[in-house]
Short mmCIF file of C-alpha atoms in Angstrom, two decimals:
data_model
loop_
_atom_site.label_atom_id
_atom_site.label_comp_id
_atom_site.label_asym_id
_atom_site.label_seq_id
_atom_site.Cartn_x
_atom_site.Cartn_y
_atom_site.Cartn_z
CA MET A 1471 23.75 -175.83 48.48
CA SER A 1472 20.72 -175.22 46.25
CA ILE A 1473 19.79 -177.56 43.42
CA ALA A 1474 20.68 -174.81 40.96
CA ASP A 1475 24.11 -173.95 42.33
CA ASP A 1476 27.22 -173.46 40.19
CA GLY A 1477 28.23 -177.11 40.52
CA VAL A 1478 24.99 -178.41 39.00
CA ARG A 1479 24.90 -175.73 36.32
CA GLY A 1480 28.54 -176.33 35.46
CA TYR A 1481 27.87 -180.05 35.11
CA ILE A 1482 24.91 -179.35 32.84
CA ASP A 1483 26.92 -176.94 30.69
CA GLU A 1484 29.73 -179.48 30.35
CA LYS A 1485 27.34 -182.22 29.23
CA LEU A 1486 25.50 -179.99 26.77
CA THR A 1487 28.72 -178.68 25.23
CA ALA A 1488 30.04 -182.21 24.74
CA ARG A 1489 26.77 -183.33 23.17
CA ARG A 1490 26.69 -180.38 20.78
CA ARG A 1491 30.12 -181.39 19.50
CA LEU A 1492 28.84 -184.88 18.79
CA ASN A 1493 25.49 -183.71 17.40
CA PRO A 1494 25.91 -180.26 15.85
CA ASP A 1495 22.56 -180.50 14.02
CA PRO A 1496 19.86 -181.84 16.35
CA THR A 1497 17.21 -181.11 13.69
CA SER A 1498 18.61 -183.57 11.14
CA PRO A 1499 15.83 -185.78 9.71
CA THR A 1500 15.22 -189.22 11.16
CA THR A 1501 12.85 -192.04 10.33
CA HIS A 1502 10.92 -191.57 13.55
CA ARG A 1503 10.06 -188.65 15.73
CA VAL A 1504 10.26 -188.87 19.48
CA LEU A 1505 9.82 -186.20 22.10
CA PRO A 1506 12.61 -185.94 24.70
CA PHE A 1507 12.28 -188.45 27.51
CA ALA A 1508 14.10 -190.10 30.41
CA ILE A 1509 14.39 -193.60 31.83
CA TRP A 1510 15.02 -194.21 35.54
CA LEU A 1511 16.36 -197.61 36.55
CA THR A 1512 15.83 -198.01 40.28
CA GLY A 1513 16.65 -200.95 42.51
CA LEU A 1514 18.86 -202.09 45.35
CA PRO A 1515 22.64 -201.79 45.03
CA ALA A 1516 23.98 -204.74 42.97
CA SER A 1517 20.52 -205.53 41.59
CA GLY A 1518 21.89 -205.19 38.06
CA LYS A 1519 21.05 -201.60 37.08
CA SER A 1520 24.45 -200.58 35.72
CA THR A 1521 24.90 -203.76 33.71
CA ILE A 1522 21.55 -203.22 32.03
CA VAL A 1523 22.36 -199.56 31.38
CA SER A 1524 25.66 -200.50 29.72
CA LEU A 1525 23.69 -202.53 27.17
CA LEU A 1526 20.75 -200.13 26.95
CA ARG A 1527 22.76 -197.07 25.98
CA PRO A 1528 24.02 -198.34 22.60
CA GLU A 1529 20.54 -199.63 21.81
CA LEU A 1530 19.12 -196.15 22.38
CA GLU A 1531 21.90 -194.55 20.37
CA ALA A 1532 21.10 -196.94 17.52
CA LEU A 1533 17.70 -195.20 17.40
CA ASP A 1534 19.50 -191.92 16.56
CA LEU A 1535 19.01 -190.62 20.09
CA THR A 1536 21.52 -188.49 21.95
CA VAL A 1537 21.94 -190.27 25.29
CA GLU A 1538 23.38 -189.19 28.61
CA VAL A 1539 23.66 -191.63 31.52
CA LEU A 1540 23.43 -190.08 34.98
CA GLU A 1541 25.04 -192.65 37.25
CA SER A 1542 24.53 -191.72 40.88
CA ASP A 1543 28.09 -192.35 42.08
CA GLU A 1544 29.58 -190.35 39.21
CA VAL A 1545 27.29 -187.36 39.76
CA ARG A 1546 27.72 -187.61 43.53
CA HIS A 1547 31.48 -187.07 43.11
CA ILE A 1548 30.63 -183.70 41.53
CA LEU A 1549 27.93 -182.56 43.94
CA THR A 1550 29.12 -184.09 47.23
CA PRO A 1551 32.81 -185.06 46.89
CA ALA A 1552 32.86 -186.34 50.49
CA PRO A 1553 29.41 -187.93 50.80
CA THR A 1554 27.92 -188.86 54.16
CA TYR A 1555 24.77 -190.44 52.67
CA SER A 1556 22.70 -188.83 55.40
CA GLU A 1557 18.97 -188.41 54.78
CA THR A 1558 19.39 -184.66 54.38
CA GLU A 1559 22.22 -185.10 51.92
CA ARG A 1560 20.30 -187.74 49.96
CA ASP A 1561 17.27 -185.43 49.75
CA LEU A 1562 19.46 -182.67 48.35
CA PHE A 1563 21.35 -184.97 46.00
CA TYR A 1564 18.27 -186.50 44.41
CA ARG A 1565 16.61 -183.12 43.98
CA ALA A 1566 19.75 -181.99 42.17
CA LEU A 1567 19.86 -185.18 40.10
CA ALA A 1568 16.24 -184.78 39.01
CA PHE A 1569 16.86 -181.12 38.16
CA LEU A 1570 19.95 -182.02 36.15
CA GLY A 1571 18.09 -184.71 34.21
CA ALA A 1572 15.19 -182.37 33.49
CA ARG A 1573 17.50 -179.70 32.08
CA LEU A 1574 19.23 -182.21 29.81
CA VAL A 1575 15.88 -183.55 28.57
CA ALA A 1576 14.75 -179.98 27.91
CA HIS A 1577 17.71 -179.68 25.53
CA GLY A 1578 16.67 -182.78 23.59
CA ILE A 1579 18.92 -185.31 25.31
CA THR A 1580 17.62 -188.73 26.28
CA VAL A 1581 18.56 -189.26 29.93
CA VAL A 1582 19.07 -192.61 31.63
CA PHE A 1583 19.17 -192.42 35.43
CA ASP A 1584 21.20 -195.24 36.97
CA ALA A 1585 20.40 -194.58 40.61
CA THR A 1586 18.88 -196.46 43.54
CA ALA A 1587 16.86 -193.47 44.79
CA THR A 1588 15.79 -195.06 48.05
CA ARG A 1589 12.60 -193.02 48.47
CA ARG A 1590 9.70 -192.88 46.03
CA MET A 1591 9.50 -189.14 46.38
CA TYR A 1592 12.86 -188.81 44.63
CA ARG A 1593 11.59 -190.57 41.51
CA ASN A 1594 8.23 -188.82 41.77
CA LEU A 1595 10.00 -185.47 41.71
CA ALA A 1596 11.74 -186.47 38.49
CA ARG A 1597 8.38 -187.47 37.05
CA THR A 1598 6.94 -184.03 37.82
CA LEU A 1599 9.92 -182.35 36.15
CA ILE A 1600 10.11 -184.73 33.16
CA PRO A 1601 6.66 -185.44 31.65
CA ARG A 1602 7.89 -188.41 29.60
CA LEU A 1603 9.66 -190.59 32.14
CA ILE A 1604 9.81 -194.37 32.12
CA GLU A 1605 10.44 -195.90 35.54
CA VAL A 1606 12.02 -199.35 35.47
CA SER A 1607 12.00 -201.37 38.67
CA VAL A 1608 15.10 -203.58 38.68
CA GLU A 1609 14.14 -206.29 41.15
CA CYS A 1610 16.40 -208.72 42.96
CA PRO A 1611 16.19 -210.23 46.48
CA LEU A 1612 18.44 -208.55 49.03
CA GLU A 1613 20.31 -211.79 49.73
CA VAL A 1614 21.21 -212.17 46.04
CA CYS A 1615 22.35 -208.54 45.86
CA MET A 1616 24.53 -209.16 48.90
CA GLN A 1617 26.09 -212.19 47.21
CA ARG A 1618 26.89 -210.12 44.12
CA ASP A 1619 28.10 -206.99 45.98
CA TYR A 1620 30.38 -205.87 43.13
CA LYS A 1621 31.36 -202.62 44.86
CA GLY A 1622 31.63 -204.00 48.39
CA THR A 1623 28.70 -201.87 49.53
CA TYR A 1624 27.05 -204.53 51.69
CA HIS A 1625 30.40 -205.73 53.01
CA ARG A 1626 31.10 -202.25 54.36
CA GLY A 1627 27.65 -202.11 55.93
CA GLN A 1628 28.00 -205.49 57.60
CA HIS A 1629 31.41 -204.60 59.02
CA GLY A 1630 30.34 -201.27 60.49
CA ASP A 1631 32.13 -199.04 57.99
CA THR A 1632 28.82 -197.42 57.04
CA SER A 1633 25.29 -197.35 58.41
CA THR A 1634 23.47 -196.07 55.32
CA VAL A 1635 23.30 -199.03 52.91
CA PRO A 1636 19.92 -199.16 51.12
CA GLY A 1637 17.99 -202.32 51.88
CA LEU A 1638 20.35 -203.27 54.68
CA GLN A 1639 20.28 -200.31 57.07
CA VAL A 1640 18.19 -197.76 55.18
CA PRO A 1641 14.71 -198.67 53.88
CA TYR A 1642 14.32 -198.88 50.11
CA GLU A 1643 10.90 -197.95 48.76
CA PRO A 1644 10.28 -199.88 45.53
CA PRO A 1645 8.03 -198.37 42.85
CA THR A 1646 4.32 -199.04 43.26
CA ASP A 1647 3.41 -198.62 39.60
CA PRO A 1648 6.49 -198.63 37.37
CA GLU A 1649 6.24 -198.76 33.60
CA LEU A 1650 8.32 -201.94 33.64
CA ARG A 1651 9.48 -204.53 36.17
CA ILE A 1652 12.58 -206.63 35.56
CA ASP A 1653 13.53 -209.56 37.79
CA THR A 1654 17.27 -209.91 37.30
CA THR A 1655 17.30 -213.40 38.80
CA THR A 1656 15.41 -214.65 35.74
CA VAL A 1657 15.96 -212.01 33.03
CA THR A 1658 19.39 -211.49 31.46
CA PRO A 1659 20.77 -207.95 31.12
CA ALA A 1660 20.54 -208.20 27.32
CA GLU A 1661 16.89 -209.23 27.48
CA ALA A 1662 16.20 -206.47 30.01
CA ALA A 1663 17.66 -203.88 27.63
CA ARG A 1664 15.54 -205.27 24.79
CA ARG A 1665 12.38 -205.02 26.90
CA ILE A 1666 13.11 -201.40 27.72
CA ILE A 1667 13.73 -200.59 24.06
CA ALA A 1668 10.47 -202.29 23.11
CA LEU A 1669 8.65 -200.16 25.67
CA VAL A 1670 10.29 -197.00 24.36
CA ARG A 1671 9.25 -197.86 20.80
CA THR A 1672 5.68 -198.62 21.84
CA ARG A 1673 5.08 -195.66 24.12
CA LEU A 1674 7.25 -192.84 22.84
CA PHE A 1675 7.95 -193.21 19.14
CA THR A 1676 5.58 -192.04 16.42
CA GLN A 1677 6.01 -192.39 12.69
CA GLU A 1678 7.16 -189.20 11.00
CA GLU A 1679 4.33 -187.85 8.87
CA ASN A 1680 5.00 -187.31 5.16
#
């Protein structure tokens, strides 16, 4: 499967069509002007990414942005309905995910990636495709993530049901120079969302000229 196969293109078309229904006039005037951008929240499973994203999305939409969340499990159901999580499959999946996000951003949609992306090269690829990308490192010790384990990911790894759990059986490469670091053992999800919004305002928004 190539990263531009019918499945990826169909997913893109579906998202763009839905967004056009919600925002028929993307040129409507706003108080601020911002060029299209993306945010990638990366971190171990159960580090708190999805909880932060659930609070971040409405905050972004309150800025008059059209937002699409690309959650890895949701997109994986489209691209690899019976995932093996092999290295080859992960390479292909994250190339497709980065391509998908880049196409949405090119159409003026703010993209939030909610995806572990075990290898730095996956996020680096997205950065090459999306010039304005904010990488957020969601940091939490492995033992705390294992205690949370909302989806039972670590439980399956410990009981031999899988051998591909990031941080447990597969190395996770944290960002070396992210735009923002969030320690979810000390920072609440609401505060994390506020910090991301503050960064977006500082780095990406410019006042509309009269």
